[in-house]
CSV table of C-alpha atoms and ligand atoms in Angstrom, one decimal:
chain,number,residue,atom,x,y,z
A,1,MET,CA,-2.7,-12.1,-18.0
A,2,LEU,CA,-0.1,-9.4,-17.9
A,3,PHE,CA,2.3,-8.6,-20.7
A,4,VAL,CA,5.8,-7.8,-19.4
A,5,ASN,CA,9.0,-7.6,-21.4
A,6,GLY,CA,7.5,-9.8,-24.2
A,7,ARG,CA,6.2,-12.5,-21.8
A,8,HIS,CA,2.8,-13.2,-20.3
A,9,VAL,CA,2.6,-13.5,-16.5
A,10,PRO,CA,-0.5,-14.1,-14.3
A,11,MET,CA,-2.2,-10.8,-13.3
A,12,GLU,CA,-5.5,-10.2,-11.6
A,13,PHE,CA,-7.0,-6.9,-10.7
A,14,PHE,CA,-10.2,-5.7,-9.0
A,15,GLU,CA,-12.1,-2.6,-10.1
A,16,ASP,CA,-15.3,-3.1,-8.1
A,17,ILE,CA,-14.2,-3.9,-4.6
A,18,PRO,CA,-17.1,-4.0,-2.3
A,19,PHE,CA,-16.5,-1.7,0.7
A,20,SER,CA,-18.2,0.2,3.5
A,21,LEU,CA,-16.5,2.8,5.6
A,22,ASP,CA,-16.7,2.4,9.4
A,23,ARG,CA,-18.0,5.8,10.5
A,24,GLU,CA,-17.5,5.1,14.2
A,25,VAL,CA,-13.8,4.3,13.7
A,26,LEU,CA,-13.4,7.2,11.4
A,27,LEU,CA,-15.0,9.7,13.8
A,28,GLN,CA,-12.8,8.4,16.6
A,29,ARG,CA,-9.7,8.8,14.4
A,30,MET,CA,-10.7,12.4,13.6
A,31,ARG,CA,-11.6,13.0,17.3
A,32,LEU,CA,-15.1,14.1,16.3
A,33,VAL,CA,-18.2,13.5,18.4
A,34,ALA,CA,-21.3,12.1,16.6
A,35,GLY,CA,-24.1,14.6,16.4
A,36,THR,CA,-21.9,17.7,16.3
A,37,LYS,CA,-21.9,20.0,13.3
A,38,GLU,CA,-18.3,19.0,12.5
A,39,ALA,CA,-19.2,15.3,12.7
A,40,ASP,CA,-22.2,15.9,10.4
A,41,GLU,CA,-20.0,17.6,7.9
A,42,PHE,CA,-17.5,14.7,8.1
A,43,GLU,CA,-20.2,12.1,7.7
A,44,ALA,CA,-21.6,14.0,4.6
A,45,LEU,CA,-18.2,13.5,3.0
A,46,VAL,CA,-18.2,9.8,4.0
A,47,ASP,CA,-21.6,9.5,2.2
A,48,ARG,CA,-20.1,11.2,-0.8
A,49,ALA,CA,-17.0,8.9,-0.8
A,50,GLU,CA,-19.3,5.8,-0.5
A,51,ALA,CA,-21.3,6.9,-3.4
A,52,MET,CA,-18.5,7.8,-5.8
A,53,GLY,CA,-15.5,5.8,-4.4
A,54,ARG,CA,-14.1,2.9,-6.4
A,55,PRO,CA,-11.0,1.5,-4.6
A,56,LYS,CA,-8.9,-0.8,-6.8
A,57,ALA,CA,-6.2,-3.3,-6.4
A,58,GLY,CA,-4.3,-5.9,-8.3
A,59,TYR,CA,-1.3,-8.2,-8.2
A,60,THR,CA,1.0,-10.4,-10.3
A,61,VAL,CA,2.6,-13.7,-9.5
A,62,ARG,CA,6.4,-13.7,-9.9
A,63,TYR,CA,9.2,-16.0,-9.0
A,64,ILE,CA,12.6,-15.3,-7.4
A,65,ASP,CA,15.5,-15.9,-9.8
A,66,GLU,CA,18.4,-15.2,-7.5
A,67,LYS,CA,19.3,-14.0,-4.0
A,68,GLY,CA,22.5,-12.1,-3.2
A,69,GLU,CA,23.8,-10.8,0.1
A,70,ASP,CA,21.4,-7.8,0.2
A,71,THR,CA,19.8,-8.2,-3.2
A,72,VAL,CA,17.0,-10.2,-4.6
A,73,THR,CA,16.2,-10.7,-8.3
A,74,ILE,CA,12.5,-11.3,-9.1
A,75,GLY,CA,11.3,-11.8,-12.7
A,76,GLY,CA,14.6,-10.4,-14.0
A,77,VAL,CA,14.5,-7.3,-11.8
A,78,THR,CA,17.1,-6.9,-9.1
A,79,PHE,CA,16.1,-5.0,-5.9
A,80,THR,CA,18.7,-3.9,-3.3
A,81,SER,CA,17.4,-4.1,0.2
A,82,ALA,CA,18.8,-6.1,3.1
A,83,ALA,CA,15.4,-6.2,4.7
A,84,LEU,CA,13.6,-7.4,1.6
A,85,ARG,CA,16.3,-10.0,1.0
A,86,ARG,CA,15.9,-11.2,4.6
A,87,ASN,CA,12.2,-11.4,4.5
A,88,LEU,CA,12.2,-13.5,1.3
A,89,GLU,CA,14.6,-16.1,2.7
A,90,GLY,CA,13.4,-19.6,1.8
A,91,LEU,CA,10.7,-18.3,-0.6
A,92,GLU,CA,10.4,-18.9,-4.4
A,93,ARG,CA,7.1,-17.1,-5.2
A,94,VAL,CA,6.0,-13.6,-4.4
A,95,PHE,CA,3.1,-11.3,-5.2
A,96,PRO,CA,4.0,-7.8,-6.4
A,97,PHE,CA,0.9,-5.6,-5.9
A,98,LEU,CA,-0.7,-2.2,-6.2
A,99,ALA,CA,-3.7,-0.8,-4.3
A,100,THR,CA,-5.3,2.6,-4.5
A,101,CYS,CA,-8.2,4.7,-3.3
A,102,GLY,CA,-9.0,5.3,-6.9
A,103,ARG,CA,-9.0,8.3,-9.3
A,104,GLU,CA,-12.7,8.9,-8.7
A,105,VAL,CA,-12.0,10.4,-5.3
A,106,GLU,CA,-8.6,11.9,-6.1
A,107,ASP,CA,-9.9,14.5,-8.5
A,108,ILE,CA,-12.1,16.3,-5.9
A,109,VAL,CA,-10.5,19.7,-5.2
A,110,PHE,CA,-11.5,21.8,-2.2
A,111,ASP,CA,-11.2,25.5,-1.9
A,112,ARG,CA,-7.8,26.5,-0.5
A,113,GLN,CA,-9.5,28.0,2.5
A,114,ASP,CA,-11.3,24.9,3.2
A,115,PHE,CA,-8.4,23.0,4.6
A,116,VAL,CA,-10.5,21.2,7.3
A,117,ARG,CA,-12.7,19.5,4.7
A,118,ALA,CA,-9.6,18.8,2.6
A,119,TYR,CA,-8.1,17.1,5.7
A,120,TYR,CA,-11.3,15.1,6.3
A,121,TRP,CA,-11.3,14.0,2.6
A,122,ASP,CA,-7.7,12.9,2.8
A,123,THR,CA,-8.5,10.7,5.8
A,124,ILE,CA,-11.5,9.2,4.0
A,125,LYS,CA,-9.3,8.5,0.9
A,126,GLY,CA,-6.9,6.7,3.3
A,127,ALA,CA,-9.8,4.6,4.5
A,128,LEU,CA,-10.7,3.7,0.9
A,129,LEU,CA,-7.1,2.6,0.3
A,130,GLU,CA,-7.2,0.5,3.4
A,131,CYS,CA,-10.3,-1.3,2.0
A,132,ALA,CA,-8.5,-2.0,-1.3
A,133,ARG,CA,-5.4,-3.2,0.5
A,134,ARG,CA,-7.3,-5.5,2.9
A,135,HIS,CA,-9.4,-6.9,0.0
A,136,LEU,CA,-6.3,-7.8,-1.9
A,137,GLN,CA,-4.6,-9.4,1.1
A,138,GLN,CA,-7.7,-11.5,1.9
A,139,HIS,CA,-8.0,-12.6,-1.8
A,140,LEU,CA,-4.3,-13.6,-2.0
A,141,GLU,CA,-4.4,-15.6,1.2
A,142,ALA,CA,-7.6,-17.4,0.2
A,143,ARG,CA,-6.7,-18.0,-3.5
A,144,PHE,CA,-3.2,-19.3,-2.9
A,145,LEU,CA,-3.9,-21.0,0.5
A,146,LEU,CA,-1.5,-18.8,2.4
A,147,LYS,CA,-1.9,-19.0,6.1
A,148,THR,CA,-0.4,-15.6,6.7
A,149,THR,CA,1.4,-13.0,4.6
A,150,ALA,CA,3.4,-9.8,5.1
A,151,ALA,CA,4.3,-7.0,2.7
A,152,MET,CA,7.1,-4.5,2.1
A,153,SER,CA,6.9,-1.3,0.1
A,154,PRO,CA,9.7,0.8,-1.4
A,155,GLY,CA,10.1,4.0,0.6
A,156,SER,CA,8.4,2.8,3.8
A,157,GLY,CA,10.5,2.7,6.9
A,158,ASP,CA,13.9,4.5,7.0
A,159,VAL,CA,15.1,5.7,3.6
A,160,ASP,CA,17.7,2.9,3.3
A,161,ILE,CA,15.5,0.0,4.3
A,162,TRP,CA,14.1,-0.2,0.7
A,163,PRO,CA,14.9,3.1,-1.1
A,164,ILE,CA,11.9,4.8,-2.7
A,165,GLU,CA,13.8,5.0,-6.1
A,166,GLN,CA,13.3,1.3,-6.5
A,167,GLN,CA,9.6,2.1,-7.0
A,168,ARG,CA,10.6,2.4,-10.7
A,169,LEU,CA,11.9,-1.1,-10.7
A,170,LEU,CA,8.7,-2.4,-9.0
A,171,PHE,CA,6.6,-0.6,-11.6
A,172,GLY,CA,8.6,-2.3,-14.3
A,173,LEU,CA,7.9,-5.6,-12.6
A,174,ILE,CA,4.1,-5.1,-12.5
A,175,GLY,CA,3.9,-4.0,-16.1
A,176,ASP,CA,0.3,-3.2,-17.1
A,177,LEU,CA,-1.1,-3.2,-13.6
A,178,PRO,CA,-0.7,0.6,-12.9
A,179,PRO,CA,-2.8,1.7,-15.9
A,180,ALA,CA,-5.3,-1.1,-15.2
A,181,VAL,CA,-6.0,0.4,-11.7
A,182,GLY,CA,-5.3,4.0,-12.7
A,183,VAL,CA,-2.1,4.7,-10.8
A,184,THR,CA,0.9,6.7,-12.3
A,185,LEU,CA,4.4,7.2,-10.9
A,186,THR,CA,5.9,10.7,-10.9
A,187,GLU,CA,9.6,11.5,-11.6
A,188,SER,CA,10.1,11.7,-7.8
A,189,CYS,CA,8.6,8.2,-7.4
A,190,LEU,CA,5.4,9.3,-5.8
A,191,MET,CA,2.2,7.6,-6.8
A,192,ILE,CA,-0.9,9.4,-8.1
A,193,PRO,CA,-3.4,9.0,-6.5
A,194,VAL,CA,-1.3,9.7,-3.5
A,195,LYS,CA,-3.4,7.3,-1.4
A,196,SER,CA,-1.9,4.3,-3.2
A,197,ILE,CA,0.4,1.6,-2.1
A,198,SER,CA,2.7,-0.7,-4.1
A,199,GLY,CA,4.9,-3.4,-2.8
A,200,ILE,CA,5.6,-7.1,-2.6
A,201,ARG,CA,3.4,-9.4,-0.5
A,202,PHE,CA,4.9,-12.7,0.5
A,203,PRO,CA,4.0,-15.7,2.7
A,204,SER,CA,5.3,-15.1,6.2
A,205,GLU,CA,4.6,-16.4,9.7
A,206,HIS,CA,5.9,-13.2,11.1
A,207,ASP,CA,4.1,-9.9,10.6
A,208,PHE,CA,6.7,-7.5,9.2
A,209,ARG,CA,5.9,-3.9,9.5
A,210,SER,CA,8.2,-1.2,8.2
A,211,CYS,CA,7.5,0.9,11.3
A,212,THR,CA,9.7,-1.5,13.2
A,213,VAL,CA,12.7,-0.2,11.2
A,214,CYS,CA,11.7,3.4,11.0
A,215,ARG,CA,13.2,5.9,13.4
A,216,ARG,CA,10.7,8.7,12.8
A,217,GLU,CA,9.4,10.0,16.1
A,218,ASN,CA,5.8,11.0,16.8
A,219,CYS,CA,4.5,9.6,13.6
A,220,PRO,CA,0.7,9.5,13.9
A,221,SER,CA,0.5,6.5,11.5
A,222,ARG,CA,2.9,4.3,13.4
A,223,THR,CA,1.5,0.7,13.7
A,224,ALA,CA,4.4,-1.0,15.5
A,225,PRO,CA,7.2,0.2,17.9
A,226,PHE,CA,10.7,0.8,16.6
A,227,ASP,CA,12.9,-2.3,17.0
A,228,PRO,CA,16.5,-1.1,17.5
A,229,ASP,CA,18.0,-4.6,17.3
A,230,LEU,CA,16.3,-5.4,14.0
A,231,TRP,CA,17.3,-2.0,12.6
A,232,GLU,CA,20.9,-2.6,13.7
A,233,SER,CA,21.0,-6.0,12.1
A,234,LEU,CA,20.0,-4.5,8.7
A,235,HIS,CA,22.8,-1.9,8.6
B,1,SF4,S1,6.6,5.1,11.6
B,1,SF4,FE1,5.3,6.3,10.2
B,1,SF4,S2,6.7,7.0,8.6
B,1,SF4,FE2,7.7,5.3,9.6
B,1,SF4,S3,7.1,3.5,8.4
B,1,SF4,FE3,5.6,3.7,10.1
B,1,SF4,S4,3.9,4.9,9.2
B,1,SF4,FE4,5.7,5.1,7.8
């Protein structure tokens, strides 16, 4: 259970998420050829991450109190985002969540000159975060019998889609979850470990991706094409 504003709400978190890192996929992502010196160095870091990594994730169950034109109030916290408001149409229950690569791998510091290995490590931390995120999604869908879900995060997509400053509101909504999984929020609303993701997951037949409403060009992490009609409809 989670204690928020003097009330108990359901919370569950996972500190020992089983995971394995797909070396083939990671080598491809890094454009490294197996058997080369560079690939061996990279795989040594993957070994290290598998030995010491502890990706973590958790969620709470909250109910929608009220919906405005471009606002939605959840558990007494009002978020302003036309996209979030639209995505939550017809819903009463949502799952605010947090997932992270874990502090254990965050605290490794490489020599400043060793930027290649630092870059490798950053990619591996991203893969650990993805393991945590996927574990949580699968758990929620199975536990609450949800056929499919989608998620939104403050600060993803164009700045006005769901402003990153509302990260503070989200952290207020999830109460004790950040310390439980070892994530802190800086004054500029960035999370530490940096490879962490917070947001609201909700039942949805449509896969919503913030990339569809993000105009950033040449983003290497883009997972969906920009949708100008959708973007226009939210402004
Ligand atoms: S295009 Fe890139 S910056 Fe924009 S939401 Fe997608 S991953 Fe994030």
